[in-house]
Amino acid sequence: MPRTAVRRLIDTLPATLLPIAAGAALAWAVAWAVGLSGLDAARGLLAATAFTLLLVAPALLLGAGLGALAGAWAGLPPHSGGGWTGRALIAAGPLLPGFLLAALAALAVRSGAAAAPLAWAALALPAACHAARLARPAMSAALTSDALRMAEGLGLDDRTVLRHLALPAALAPVTGGFANAALSALAGATAVESLLDLPGLGALLIDAARVGSLSGSLPALMALCGLAGLLRALGSALGGWLQRVTGAGR
Amino acid sequence: MTPPTHAATAPSPHTAAAPVSTQALTLLAGDRVLIDRADLRLDAGQVLSLTGGAGTGKTLLLRALAGLPLPGVTLAGQARTDGRRLLIAQGGRLAPQRPLALQAADVIGHHLGLDASAALRRMADALDRMGVPPAARRFDLPPERLPDSLRWAALFALGIAVGPAVLLADAPAAGLDPTVRLRLLHRLAEWARSSATALILAGRPEDGLDGPADARLCLHEGRVLPTPPIPDPLPAPDHAHHPAGAAVMTAHGLTMSFPMGTGPTGEARRLTAVHSLDLELVDGETLVLLGESGSGKAMLARALLHLPAPSTGRVVWMGRDLTKADDATLRRVRRDVQPLFPDPAGSLDPAMTVGAQLTAVLESLRPDIPADRRPQRVVETLRAVGLPTDTATRWPASLRPLEAARVGLARALMPDPRALVCDEPLATLSAEDRAEFWDDLLTARDRRHLSLILTTERAEEGLRHADRALVLLMGRVVERGSADDLLHHARHPYTQAMLSAARGDRPALEGDPPSALRQPDGCTLRQRCPKARSFCAQAVPTLEPVGPGHAVACHYWDTP
Amino acid sequence: MSAPPPLPTTTHHGKGAAGLALLVALALACTVAPLLNDGAGPLRADRDPVLTALTDGRGSLSFALLSGLLGAGLGVAWSGLAIALGDRAERRLMGAAARLVALPLALLVPLGVGLTGGGLPVLTALVALSAAPLVAGLAHQDLRALLRRDFLTAARAAGRSKGALLLHHLLPNAVRPLLAAGAIALPRALAVESLASLLGLGLPSSVGSWGGAVGVAARLGDGLALVPAALLLALSLWAFHAVADEALRLAAEGPHGGPSNGLPGGSAPDARP
Ligand code: SF4
């Protein structure tokens, strides 16, 4: 990843790694106060954080990426197979919140399906719908914009126009809306972990909440906030990089 | 200025040499004829201006000439262009995110097959021709972060760098300040003549495209006709009435400034839009404030009405100091002084009918008129500005621009004011509507003996209707005098440039106006002024009298 | 003068109307369902799963409406307060809203219920609070844009008093954008409540909710109970979203066919004299 992206990640540290570290420290302190191994508690929290990150990040990135492409495709004038996928995603978006898909996944797992692919799919699909919903109008707008007529007038070919003008325009709102998609994905992940009994942050939080333990849930909550920040930062870094690749790259 | 020629329509025996020629070119949208049998002929090195109001089919004609698809439009007849052609489309937008240098390399490389560095060298030469100083070339930036004038200059340079046989420009440099726009257009036209490129500049009649052109055509009801020659010299300003009354409004040391956050060292920064300005409005006179964007004229117009009040300084209306006025006094002053807004439609409450808004003015400013006489007054005022009486029942969103402008005028006239402060009241109107609204405004002025303050960036138009004028540059008055003096004996380089631009000539200023946040020391014009010397950087010139009632703020106004 | 025909601005309100109709139908069905349930009250086992799901819908829908409206009101009040206070306080309040929006607020609801032991008032407050910052941000943007418009300056120039400005000019024009901002809270309230109930930390089981039913069915692996509840929940979410989208579109249209941004060229009929 280019240096600017790394620098941007460093700039976001206070909202990302800091809350996670604070959560771990709190978990350590709480465990130590009741005479348990603080190190184990902190390590447990970090492991749960890593697990949730591994659950959410790939699903989110893949979902948003494919959804954005499908949405952009749906914005292209002649209707095609890819375009219909985008349209379907856009129409289905509000019908498919992550937690409902999580419940369906749980049902399937109970009847013997593999957990990991289903869990990822349950998180990726809402992200894809969200991205498609944002990408399509942006693509349509780009295709009727003054900039497109200018590119035509200057004699640029369709490929260049699509790659340097239309696609970046369609992707921009998706990276802008990535933070929202990440928040929904975290909520969905909590449902997935809780229903499938996976050892993630969400399950940690809900289990602690069920027994009414503030000292158990607070570290998990802090880590979740940090994770949300981390995903947001990841999204904007990736968005910037993508802009450079499609917009500025050659 | 070259006299208008009609060569472009005259059929010529050696048609083959012409890079652009059409025969009975007809464009149909459904069964509506957009362009009716147009015969155009343009020779190499000829510059043609093609003007027409909104919706007359200029864009379609240019796209047809460029050989681009015309969705929903049927083309009949012939359109032929020889050699490479390039169309600079309306709006001047490029891919917003991609750095300009890369886009230039794309386009130049695509047409000339050059690699990036050779393409950029060509672009640099072209930018020299457009007069863009190397320091201003921030082309590592995406176009959306460049100032508009630079973006347009770069687009023209792109055209120059490709060096097509035919260059078509749709609404080129529209929206730029007249002095900047005309400079760019003249430079482009000069290049076209010297490099034997056929150049078509298409746009609205009020965009000043006729100035740089050799041949002038206009689109009228689908037909391509020669543009009627501009009456030159223009008729003498209309000074039927010579106001010689007392001053009704005075402003002293008026300053408008805004907080701009804190600077790097923690000090509070302020952006000053109007610098301690004095002004006097005589009973019955029309005072025009000339200035382009960033001149502070709009700010000044609002400060005169206390909408909002000036940061410092005071405005006095007929002996009443607005700074010290209580609500009742302020209302009394508002009854006498009414504004016109630059966007008349936007100045009407969309959730109220026209009639209700006019009545509301009477209610608050003329409590002396009994409620049962208000409807009658609304009807009378609507009629007076040339609107049918049923306008009162309409919603603002259903008004056309001219109607909205007239409603704005009617609202201002409701309380029977003695003065109007009009901020670019014609900015949203098309050329024909402008002429009509000028009539309305001047009729109202003469019938009701109104004093007018009018801001505009169109020097010639403003001066023709005014008695006196102030020329504003970055919040300071640079020249003040009677309309006659300014029209015929303007002394300040900036006034002269505004007048040249208004007449379609090439203004003598170079470069772009500085940003309001980084104003140069001394005279704010010095980076663009042809007369600038080193002393101009040391002291801000102050107004000094050069004749009766005529004052200029320039250190070297008397050196040729 | 533009070459390719401009995109038609879709002004048909089909989707919004469909959403509203669907919501009404669902509400009716949920009200009627218990009557069809053999009068057997909330006994769950061995009942028709569709009727059971419909019965559960009463809780979900009425709660979403209640907490959604509360959240909308809270958000609008938040933005109104920010603007009334102005300047520093405004920046603080809106900055706080923006920071809250970036946090996983939806998870605070099950957490709060778990820690406090639940109860309808707590849940309502939590759900409303989770929606309010989003509404506040949108409403603030709209109100600020409205305050910048020239017709308010014109009204001041016409000598209108502060009260008249607020009552006759600002409020009538603020209604649509504020409704649109508030409408966002409804689907959000339903989704947040359903998530919390699904995790077992939402509406008490005596009230019944789709989320809770889906959660229980998923844990038990009972597909027959899961599908109707999930379907009804998805449909109502879609309907709420459609209504919220429609409200946004109406706000963009502005009152009486005028564009809300004050630029000329709305979908106004060309009423020439
Ligand atoms: S003071 Fe100098 S820079 Fe300014 S207008 Fe006069 S000559 Fe030009």
PDB file of N, CA and C and ligand atoms in Angstrom, chain B residues 473 478 491-494 509 522-533 535-537 539-541 552-557 559, ligand 1:
ATOM      1  N   LEU B 473     -12.949  47.089  -6.750  1.00  0.00           N
ATOM      2  CA  LEU B 473     -11.977  46.015  -6.970  1.00  0.00           C
ATOM      3  C   LEU B 473     -11.550  45.508  -5.600  1.00  0.00           C
ATOM      4  N   VAL B 478     -12.012  51.938  -6.928  1.00  0.00           N
ATOM      5  CA  VAL B 478     -10.820  52.332  -7.682  1.00  0.00           C
ATOM      6  C   VAL B 478     -11.112  53.491  -8.630  1.00  0.00           C
ATOM      7  N   ARG B 491     -10.121  56.220 -16.413  1.00  0.00           N
ATOM      8  CA  ARG B 491      -8.698  56.407 -16.174  1.00  0.00           C
ATOM      9  C   ARG B 491      -8.034  55.183 -15.565  1.00  0.00           C
ATOM     10  N   HIS B 492      -8.786  54.443 -14.804  1.00  0.00           N
ATOM     11  CA  HIS B 492      -8.164  53.324 -14.093  1.00  0.00           C
ATOM     12  C   HIS B 492      -8.025  52.117 -15.029  1.00  0.00           C
ATOM     13  N   PRO B 493      -6.863  51.452 -14.991  1.00  0.00           N
ATOM     14  CA  PRO B 493      -6.665  50.313 -15.895  1.00  0.00           C
ATOM     15  C   PRO B 493      -7.767  49.261 -15.756  1.00  0.00           C
ATOM     16  N   TYR B 494      -8.291  49.105 -14.539  1.00  0.00           N
ATOM     17  CA  TYR B 494      -9.315  48.091 -14.333  1.00  0.00           C
ATOM     18  C   TYR B 494     -10.630  48.503 -14.992  1.00  0.00           C
ATOM     19  N   LEU B 509      -5.527  43.447 -19.238  1.00  0.00           N
ATOM     20  CA  LEU B 509      -5.025  42.797 -18.021  1.00  0.00           C
ATOM     21  C   LEU B 509      -4.552  41.388 -18.351  1.00  0.00           C
ATOM     22  N   GLY B 522      -0.048  46.581  -1.381  1.00  0.00           N
ATOM     23  CA  GLY B 522      -0.157  47.695  -2.316  1.00  0.00           C
ATOM     24  C   GLY B 522      -1.411  47.583  -3.148  1.00  0.00           C
ATOM     25  N   CYS B 523      -1.307  47.956  -4.424  1.00  0.00           N
ATOM     26  CA  CYS B 523      -2.472  47.918  -5.311  1.00  0.00           C
ATOM     27  C   CYS B 523      -2.833  46.467  -5.613  1.00  0.00           C
ATOM     28  N   THR B 524      -4.101  46.122  -5.438  1.00  0.00           N
ATOM     29  CA  THR B 524      -4.498  44.724  -5.632  1.00  0.00           C
ATOM     30  C   THR B 524      -4.499  44.333  -7.105  1.00  0.00           C
ATOM     31  N   LEU B 525      -4.353  45.326  -7.990  1.00  0.00           N
ATOM     32  CA  LEU B 525      -4.366  44.989  -9.408  1.00  0.00           C
ATOM     33  C   LEU B 525      -2.964  44.726  -9.939  1.00  0.00           C
ATOM     34  N   ARG B 526      -1.943  44.954  -9.111  1.00  0.00           N
ATOM     35  CA  ARG B 526      -0.617  45.110  -9.704  1.00  0.00           C
ATOM     36  C   ARG B 526      -0.105  43.858 -10.406  1.00  0.00           C
ATOM     37  N   GLN B 527      -0.574  42.673 -10.000  1.00  0.00           N
ATOM     38  CA  GLN B 527      -0.095  41.468 -10.696  1.00  0.00           C
ATOM     39  C   GLN B 527      -0.675  41.342 -12.096  1.00  0.00           C
ATOM     40  N   ARG B 528      -1.741  42.087 -12.388  1.00  0.00           N
ATOM     41  CA  ARG B 528      -2.368  41.979 -13.710  1.00  0.00           C
ATOM     42  C   ARG B 528      -2.223  43.266 -14.514  1.00  0.00           C
ATOM     43  N   CYS B 529      -1.789  44.340 -13.844  1.00  0.00           N
ATOM     44  CA  CYS B 529      -1.866  45.662 -14.466  1.00  0.00           C
ATOM     45  C   CYS B 529      -0.731  45.874 -15.471  1.00  0.00           C
ATOM     46  N   PRO B 530      -1.051  46.359 -16.665  1.00  0.00           N
ATOM     47  CA  PRO B 530       0.010  46.607 -17.651  1.00  0.00           C
ATOM     48  C   PRO B 530       0.885  47.796 -17.268  1.00  0.00           C
ATOM     49  N   LYS B 531       0.399  48.674 -16.374  1.00  0.00           N
ATOM     50  CA  LYS B 531       1.158  49.873 -16.030  1.00  0.00           C
ATOM     51  C   LYS B 531       1.927  49.714 -14.725  1.00  0.00           C
ATOM     52  N   ALA B 532       1.807  48.569 -14.104  1.00  0.00           N
ATOM     53  CA  ALA B 532       2.346  48.431 -12.742  1.00  0.00           C
ATOM     54  C   ALA B 532       3.848  48.709 -12.709  1.00  0.00           C
ATOM     55  N   ARG B 533       4.289  49.395 -11.647  1.00  0.00           N
ATOM     56  CA  ARG B 533       5.717  49.598 -11.396  1.00  0.00           C
ATOM     57  C   ARG B 533       5.986  49.187  -9.958  1.00  0.00           C
ATOM     58  N   PHE B 535       6.582  50.770  -7.347  1.00  0.00           N
ATOM     59  CA  PHE B 535       5.939  51.532  -6.274  1.00  0.00           C
ATOM     60  C   PHE B 535       4.533  51.020  -5.984  1.00  0.00           C
ATOM     61  N   CYS B 536       3.909  50.421  -7.002  1.00  0.00           N
ATOM     62  CA  CYS B 536       2.537  49.939  -6.817  1.00  0.00           C
ATOM     63  C   CYS B 536       2.455  48.893  -5.711  1.00  0.00           C
ATOM     64  N   ALA B 537       3.570  48.212  -5.447  1.00  0.00           N
ATOM     65  CA  ALA B 537       3.560  47.190  -4.409  1.00  0.00           C
ATOM     66  C   ALA B 537       3.697  47.799  -3.023  1.00  0.00           C
ATOM     67  N   ALA B 539       2.385  50.968  -1.784  1.00  0.00           N
ATOM     68  CA  ALA B 539       1.310  51.726  -1.159  1.00  0.00           C
ATOM     69  C   ALA B 539      -0.009  51.425  -1.861  1.00  0.00           C
ATOM     70  N   VAL B 540      -1.064  51.313  -1.064  1.00  0.00           N
ATOM     71  CA  VAL B 540      -2.395  51.167  -1.633  1.00  0.00           C
ATOM     72  C   VAL B 540      -2.799  52.532  -2.178  1.00  0.00           C
ATOM     73  N   PRO B 541      -3.092  52.633  -3.463  1.00  0.00           N
ATOM     74  CA  PRO B 541      -3.450  53.945  -4.001  1.00  0.00           C
ATOM     75  C   PRO B 541      -4.777  54.422  -3.428  1.00  0.00           C
ATOM     76  N   VAL B 552      -9.872  58.787  -9.133  1.00  0.00           N
ATOM     77  CA  VAL B 552      -9.237  57.534  -9.520  1.00  0.00           C
ATOM     78  C   VAL B 552      -8.254  57.119  -8.434  1.00  0.00           C
ATOM     79  N   ALA B 553      -8.190  55.816  -8.134  1.00  0.00           N
ATOM     80  CA  ALA B 553      -7.207  55.314  -7.175  1.00  0.00           C
ATOM     81  C   ALA B 553      -6.149  54.526  -7.924  1.00  0.00           C
ATOM     82  N   CYS B 554      -5.189  55.239  -8.503  1.00  0.00           N
ATOM     83  CA  CYS B 554      -4.096  54.590  -9.221  1.00  0.00           C
ATOM     84  C   CYS B 554      -2.898  55.534  -9.148  1.00  0.00           C
ATOM     85  N   HIS B 555      -1.728  54.976  -8.863  1.00  0.00           N
ATOM     86  CA  HIS B 555      -0.552  55.847  -8.774  1.00  0.00           C
ATOM     87  C   HIS B 555      -0.177  56.435 -10.130  1.00  0.00           C
ATOM     88  N   TYR B 556      -0.501  55.751 -11.169  1.00  0.00           N
ATOM     89  CA  TYR B 556      -0.003  56.175 -12.491  1.00  0.00           C
ATOM     90  C   TYR B 556      -1.121  56.404 -13.488  1.00  0.00           C
ATOM     91  N   TRP B 557      -2.245  56.925 -13.004  1.00  0.00           N
ATOM     92  CA  TRP B 557      -3.381  57.088 -13.909  1.00  0.00           C
ATOM     93  C   TRP B 557      -3.062  58.022 -15.053  1.00  0.00           C
ATOM     94  N   THR B 559      -0.051  58.448 -16.506  1.00  0.00           N
ATOM     95  CA  THR B 559       0.975  58.025 -17.467  1.00  0.00           C
ATOM     96  C   THR B 559       0.311  57.139 -18.517  1.00  0.00           C
TER      97      THR B 559
HETATM   98  S1  SF4 D   1      -1.580  51.603  -8.866  1.00  0.00           S
HETATM   99 FE1  SF4 D   1      -0.140  50.591 -10.195  1.00  0.00          FE
HETATM  100  S2  SF4 D   1      -0.854  48.502 -10.320  1.00  0.00           S
HETATM  101 FE2  SF4 D   1      -2.505  49.715  -9.472  1.00  0.00          FE
HETATM  102  S3  SF4 D   1      -3.707  50.223 -11.206  1.00  0.00           S
HETATM  103 FE3  SF4 D   1      -2.306  51.888 -10.921  1.00  0.00          FE
HETATM  104  S4  SF4 D   1      -0.565  51.400 -12.199  1.00  0.00           S
HETATM  105 FE4  SF4 D   1      -1.775  49.574 -12.025  1.00  0.00          FE
END
